Amino acid sequence: MKHLLSLFDLTVEDLQRILATASHLKDRLHKGDRPPVLERRVLALLFEKPSLRTRVSFETGMAQLGGSSLFLGEDVGWGKRESPSDFTNVLGQFVDAVVCRTKKHDRATQLAHYNAMPVINGLTDLCHPCQAMADVLTIREAFGSEEGKHLVFVGDGNNVSSSLALICAMLKMKFTLACPENYELDSDWLCRVLEKYPEATIDQTCNVDQAVSTADAIYTDVWTSMGQEEESAIRRKAFSDFQVNESLMSKAPDHARVLHCLPAVRGEEITDGVIDSDQSDVISQAGNRMHAQKGLLAWLLNPQWVDQNI
Ligand code: CP
Ligand code: NVA
């Protein structure tokens, strides 16, 4: 059974197929065509943290594909009312797949352990694979191709930047993390990326001006992720020189696009002037969450349709 706990679960070929399916379904949607690729299939969303984009994009994506979804919050008692095996095996009796958003990555791994249904990571503390797929789709649309492009992430070595470093390695993009000391990518994660993709170009630097000088896309995310709220004062101080603002953008090439996974803390990691500028793609990037995930769902749950149509 296939799961998407991280992008390590995909081959480059799988990823390309998912992205091609996403673009195909997006084009058809814009022509008013919503093929029922997942008719009567049911997707569960099991979330331990808040969400706008991930929840709504999966729910609307399923509806557009002819399936349905159900949101499972705290009240289902995951990890509280019954054993993990009973919970998971029972859920697998009802749904075709589950998207989970967990505080700890191990919880997502545990859900996949029983192979009761395919498990899709909708964000954990370790990574955010669905976000990275939508981000690449956005870069592909902006430049025609992502290969050889330089993505500079200004901010934390967190779940979002970790998935971006990996997807860049998979798709032959250059990746730079510009961050303060001690906020680099998780070293085990980076080792795994470089072990699997030894040709990858991944740099980490404190020199943000130099990093953005060759950027095709400048990406940022909150300085304090969900679950790190107690560190927010320390982080605000540590990241104060790593804001994506007009001054930083003046050091980047004119063609550079601005990305953010959202939600943003405007005035912290990014200014209103930059996020609302003509260089910013953040709204269409958020829209691409749905398109990328439709490609993923079709590939995961109806591979025959993908083989016949892509
Ligand atoms: N980018 C993202 O995952 O947004 P949500 O937290 O709103 O789902
Ligand atoms: N790094 C952020 C991403 C939110 C989509 C967080 O984990 O809170």
GROMACS .gro file of C-alpha atoms in nm, residues 23-292:
model
  270
   23SER     CA    1  -0.165   2.033  -1.441
   24HIS     CA    2  -0.396   1.821  -1.659
   25LEU     CA    3  -0.680   1.838  -1.406
   26LYS     CA    4  -0.621   2.211  -1.354
   27ASP     CA    5  -0.649   2.279  -1.729
   28ARG     CA    6  -0.966   2.074  -1.751
   29LEU     CA    7  -1.117   2.253  -1.451
   30HIS     CA    8  -1.051   2.589  -1.615
   31LYS     CA    9  -1.239   2.463  -1.922
   32GLY     CA   10  -1.534   2.369  -1.699
   33ASP     CA   11  -1.458   1.995  -1.705
   34ARG     CA   12  -1.454   1.805  -1.374
   35PRO     CA   13  -1.392   1.436  -1.456
   36PRO     CA   14  -1.528   1.204  -1.183
   37VAL     CA   15  -1.194   1.032  -1.127
   38LEU     CA   16  -1.274   0.945  -0.764
   39GLU     CA   17  -1.649   0.894  -0.784
   40ARG     CA   18  -1.793   0.784  -0.447
   41ARG     CA   19  -1.448   0.759  -0.288
   42VAL     CA   20  -1.421   0.898   0.065
   43LEU     CA   21  -1.125   1.086   0.214
   44ALA     CA   22  -1.089   1.142   0.589
   45LEU     CA   23  -0.905   1.443   0.729
   46LEU     CA   24  -0.765   1.375   1.075
   47PHE     CA   25  -0.625   1.700   1.210
   48GLU     CA   26  -0.457   1.781   1.543
   49LYS     CA   27  -0.368   2.138   1.440
   50PRO     CA   28  -0.561   2.423   1.275
   51SER     CA   29  -0.576   2.458   0.897
   52LEU     CA   30  -0.742   2.662   0.627
   53ARG     CA   31  -0.559   2.573   0.304
   54THR     CA   32  -0.488   2.204   0.362
   55ARG     CA   33  -0.834   2.122   0.489
   56VAL     CA   34  -1.031   2.322   0.232
   57SER     CA   35  -0.813   2.225  -0.064
   58PHE     CA   36  -0.843   1.852   0.010
   59GLU     CA   37  -1.219   1.877   0.071
   60THR     CA   38  -1.291   2.081  -0.243
   61GLY     CA   39  -1.050   1.872  -0.449
   62MET     CA   40  -1.231   1.550  -0.350
   63ALA     CA   41  -1.569   1.705  -0.429
   64GLN     CA   42  -1.449   1.817  -0.774
   65LEU     CA   43  -1.327   1.463  -0.845
   66GLY     CA   44  -1.669   1.319  -0.762
   67GLY     CA   45  -1.578   1.191  -0.416
   68SER     CA   46  -1.641   1.323  -0.068
   69SER     CA   47  -1.452   1.395   0.251
   70LEU     CA   48  -1.510   1.410   0.621
   71PHE     CA   49  -1.324   1.620   0.872
   72LEU     CA   50  -1.225   1.445   1.196
   73GLY     CA   51  -1.122   1.677   1.477
   74GLU     CA   52  -1.047   1.621   1.844
   75ASP     CA   53  -1.383   1.453   1.917
   76VAL     CA   54  -1.287   1.124   1.745
   77GLY     CA   55  -1.037   1.074   2.027
   78TRP     CA   56  -0.736   0.966   1.823
   79GLY     CA   57  -0.479   0.837   2.073
   80LYS     CA   58  -0.722   0.894   2.362
   81ARG     CA   59  -1.033   0.674   2.338
   82GLU     CA   60  -0.888   0.345   2.212
   83SER     CA   61  -0.570   0.173   2.102
   84PRO     CA   62  -0.394   0.304   1.790
   85SER     CA   63  -0.452  -0.028   1.612
   86ASP     CA   64  -0.826  -0.035   1.684
   87PHE     CA   65  -0.864   0.329   1.582
   88THR     CA   66  -0.671   0.289   1.258
   89ASN     CA   67  -0.811  -0.046   1.150
   90VAL     CA   68  -1.167   0.074   1.212
   91LEU     CA   69  -1.110   0.396   1.018
   92GLY     CA   70  -0.978   0.184   0.732
   93GLN     CA   71  -1.313   0.002   0.716
   94PHE     CA   72  -1.484   0.325   0.615
   95VAL     CA   73  -1.255   0.549   0.413
   96ASP     CA   74  -1.036   0.513   0.103
   97ALA     CA   75  -0.754   0.729   0.239
   98VAL     CA   76  -0.673   0.966   0.525
   99VAL     CA   77  -0.491   1.298   0.536
  100CYS     CA   78  -0.342   1.363   0.877
  101ARG     CA   79  -0.200   1.675   1.034
  102THR     CA   80  -0.012   1.586   1.349
  103LYS     CA   81   0.198   1.751   1.613
  104LYS     CA   82   0.459   1.474   1.600
  105HIS     CA   83   0.565   1.307   1.277
  106ASP     CA   84   0.568   0.968   1.457
  107ARG     CA   85   0.190   0.987   1.488
  108ALA     CA   86   0.158   0.995   1.109
  109THR     CA   87   0.405   0.707   1.079
  110GLN     CA   88   0.206   0.507   1.332
  111LEU     CA   89  -0.116   0.565   1.135
  112ALA     CA   90   0.051   0.422   0.824
  113HIS     CA   91   0.201   0.128   1.015
  114TYR     CA   92  -0.117  -0.083   0.999
  115ASN     CA   93  -0.169  -0.034   0.622
  116ALA     CA   94  -0.539   0.013   0.691
  117MET     CA   95  -0.565   0.285   0.425
  118PRO     CA   96  -0.322   0.514   0.240
  119VAL     CA   97  -0.199   0.792   0.468
  120ILE     CA   98  -0.114   1.139   0.334
  121ASN     CA   99   0.089   1.380   0.545
  122GLY     CA  100  -0.101   1.710   0.566
  123LEU     CA  101   0.180   1.864   0.778
  124THR     CA  102   0.384   1.735   1.068
  125ASP     CA  103   0.665   1.892   1.269
  126LEU     CA  104   0.909   1.722   1.029
  127CYS     CA  105   0.778   1.800   0.681
  128HIS     CA  106   0.494   1.928   0.462
  129PRO     CA  107   0.511   1.734   0.134
  130CYS     CA  108   0.178   1.851  -0.015
  131GLN     CA  109   0.287   2.213   0.027
  132ALA     CA  110   0.613   2.149  -0.161
  133MET     CA  111   0.430   1.988  -0.454
  134ALA     CA  112   0.203   2.293  -0.488
  135ASP     CA  113   0.508   2.521  -0.463
  136VAL     CA  114   0.686   2.346  -0.747
  137LEU     CA  115   0.371   2.362  -0.959
  138THR     CA  116   0.368   2.738  -0.898
  139ILE     CA  117   0.734   2.777  -0.996
  140ARG     CA  118   0.677   2.561  -1.305
  141GLU     CA  119   0.388   2.784  -1.409
  142ALA     CA  120   0.592   3.102  -1.351
  143PHE     CA  121   0.901   2.991  -1.544
  144GLY     CA  122   0.780   2.713  -1.775
  145SER     CA  123   1.015   2.467  -1.604
  146GLU     CA  124   1.164   2.440  -1.256
  147GLU     CA  125   1.487   2.261  -1.357
  148GLY     CA  126   1.798   2.466  -1.275
  149LYS     CA  127   1.601   2.736  -1.095
  150HIS     CA  128   1.733   2.869  -0.765
  151LEU     CA  129   1.489   2.865  -0.472
  152VAL     CA  130   1.604   3.069  -0.173
  153PHE     CA  131   1.418   3.009   0.151
  154VAL     CA  132   1.467   3.296   0.394
  155GLY     CA  133   1.379   3.172   0.742
  156ASP     CA  134   1.361   2.865   0.957
  157GLY     CA  135   1.491   2.515   0.878
  158ASN     CA  136   1.141   2.388   0.950
  159ASN     CA  137   0.885   2.145   0.807
  160VAL     CA  138   0.822   2.362   0.498
  161SER     CA  139   1.186   2.430   0.410
  162SER     CA  140   1.279   2.065   0.474
  163SER     CA  141   1.028   1.945   0.214
  164LEU     CA  142   1.142   2.217  -0.026
  165ALA     CA  143   1.507   2.113   0.006
  166LEU     CA  144   1.406   1.756  -0.080
  167ILE     CA  145   1.179   1.843  -0.372
  168CYS     CA  146   1.449   2.072  -0.515
  169ALA     CA  147   1.695   1.782  -0.495
  170MET     CA  148   1.445   1.556  -0.673
  171LEU     CA  149   1.377   1.806  -0.953
  172LYS     CA  150   1.732   1.939  -1.005
  173MET     CA  151   1.665   2.282  -0.858
  174LYS     CA  152   1.919   2.472  -0.649
  175PHE     CA  153   1.810   2.528  -0.289
  176THR     CA  154   1.953   2.775  -0.038
  177LEU     CA  155   1.838   2.822   0.318
  178ALA     CA  156   1.928   3.170   0.448
  179CYS     CA  157   1.884   3.150   0.824
  180PRO     CA  158   2.038   3.254   1.153
  181GLU     CA  159   2.285   3.019   1.318
  182ASN     CA  160   2.114   2.726   1.496
  183TYR     CA  161   1.805   2.738   1.275
  184GLU     CA  162   1.945   2.525   0.991
  185LEU     CA  163   1.775   2.217   0.843
  186ASP     CA  164   1.758   1.909   1.062
  187SER     CA  165   2.094   1.741   1.004
  188ASP     CA  166   1.952   1.385   0.980
  189TRP     CA  167   1.703   1.504   0.719
  190LEU     CA  168   1.974   1.678   0.518
  191CYS     CA  169   2.195   1.367   0.531
  192ARG     CA  170   1.906   1.155   0.401
  193VAL     CA  171   1.843   1.400   0.118
  194LEU     CA  172   2.208   1.405   0.014
  195GLU     CA  173   2.242   1.029   0.047
  196LYS     CA  174   1.946   0.970  -0.185
  197TYR     CA  175   2.023   1.263  -0.421
  198PRO     CA  176   2.405   1.308  -0.408
  199GLU     CA  177   2.401   1.552  -0.702
  200ALA     CA  178   2.171   1.794  -0.514
  201THR     CA  179   2.279   2.157  -0.467
  202ILE     CA  180   2.174   2.255  -0.116
  203ASP     CA  181   2.340   2.546   0.064
  204GLN     CA  182   2.283   2.699   0.405
  205THR     CA  183   2.407   3.047   0.486
  206CYS     CA  184   2.364   3.342   0.720
  207ASN     CA  185   2.435   3.580   0.430
  208VAL     CA  186   2.082   3.653   0.315
  209ASP     CA  187   2.176   3.937   0.077
  210GLN     CA  188   2.416   3.714  -0.111
  211ALA     CA  189   2.167   3.424  -0.114
  212VAL     CA  190   1.888   3.625  -0.278
  213SER     CA  191   2.121   3.786  -0.535
  214THR     CA  192   2.084   3.481  -0.763
  215ALA     CA  193   1.731   3.377  -0.662
  216ASP     CA  194   1.456   3.289  -0.906
  217ALA     CA  195   1.212   3.241  -0.620
  218ILE     CA  196   1.231   3.381  -0.267
  219TYR     CA  197   1.027   3.186  -0.016
  220THR     CA  198   0.953   3.252   0.346
  221ASP     CA  199   0.738   3.110   0.626
  222VAL     CA  200   0.655   3.209   0.983
  223TRP     CA  201   0.942   3.236   1.229
  224THR     CA  202   0.740   3.047   1.491
  225SER     CA  203   0.561   2.737   1.368
  226MET     CA  204   0.254   2.583   1.529
  227GLY     CA  205   0.358   2.422   1.856
  228GLN     CA  206   0.661   2.652   1.907
  229GLU     CA  207   0.464   2.942   2.056
  230GLU     CA  208   0.671   2.945   2.378
  231GLU     CA  209   0.982   3.029   2.172
  232SER     CA  210   0.825   3.317   1.982
  233ALA     CA  211   1.008   3.601   2.161
  234ILE     CA  212   1.348   3.432   2.115
  235ARG     CA  213   1.271   3.355   1.754
  236ARG     CA  214   1.153   3.709   1.677
  237LYS     CA  215   1.493   3.831   1.792
  238ALA     CA  216   1.694   3.560   1.616
  239PHE     CA  217   1.519   3.616   1.280
  240SER     CA  218   1.501   3.997   1.291
  241ASP     CA  219   1.760   4.033   1.011
  242PHE     CA  220   1.583   3.774   0.796
  243GLN     CA  221   1.270   3.962   0.697
  244VAL     CA  222   1.165   3.954   0.331
  245ASN     CA  223   1.116   4.326   0.279
  246GLU     CA  224   1.160   4.587   0.006
  247SER     CA  225   1.527   4.636   0.093
  248LEU     CA  226   1.601   4.263   0.056
  249MET     CA  227   1.401   4.245  -0.268
  250SER     CA  228   1.617   4.527  -0.412
  251LYS     CA  229   1.915   4.286  -0.385
  252ALA     CA  230   1.733   4.011  -0.581
  253PRO     CA  231   1.698   3.983  -0.959
  254ASP     CA  232   1.394   4.170  -1.095
  255HIS     CA  233   1.241   3.848  -1.224
  256ALA     CA  234   1.244   3.678  -0.880
  257ARG     CA  235   0.904   3.554  -0.763
  258VAL     CA  236   0.792   3.568  -0.398
  259LEU     CA  237   0.634   3.265  -0.232
  260HIS     CA  238   0.494   3.195   0.114
  261CYS     CA  239   0.305   2.885   0.227
  262LEU     CA  240   0.070   3.102   0.437
  263PRO     CA  241  -0.060   3.184   0.689
  264ALA     CA  242   0.182   3.479   0.712
  265VAL     CA  243   0.258   3.705   1.005
  266ARG     CA  244   0.272   4.027   0.804
  267GLY     CA  245   0.530   4.265   0.946
  268GLU     CA  246   0.741   3.977   1.083
  269GLU     CA  247   0.884   3.744   0.818
  270ILE     CA  248   0.743   3.948   0.528
  271THR     CA  249   0.619   4.302   0.475
  272ASP     CA  250   0.283   4.401   0.326
  273GLY     CA  251   0.471   4.577   0.046
  274VAL     CA  252   0.638   4.253  -0.066
  275ILE     CA  253   0.359   4.002  -0.011
  276ASP     CA  254   0.113   4.227  -0.197
  277SER     CA  255   0.358   4.320  -0.475
  278ASP     CA  256   0.344   4.220  -0.841
  279GLN     CA  257   0.632   3.979  -0.773
  280SER     CA  258   0.423   3.781  -0.525
  281ASP     CA  259   0.247   3.456  -0.627
  282VAL     CA  260   0.123   3.363  -0.281
  283ILE     CA  261  -0.248   3.352  -0.366
  284SER     CA  262  -0.214   3.136  -0.676
  285GLN     CA  263   0.038   2.926  -0.481
  286ALA     CA  264  -0.231   2.860  -0.218
  287GLY     CA  265  -0.475   2.777  -0.500
  288ASN     CA  266  -0.226   2.526  -0.634
  289ARG     CA  267  -0.258   2.328  -0.311
  290MET     CA  268  -0.587   2.196  -0.445
  291HIS     CA  269  -0.457   2.124  -0.794
  292ALA     CA  270  -0.143   1.945  -0.672
   0.00000   0.00000   0.00000
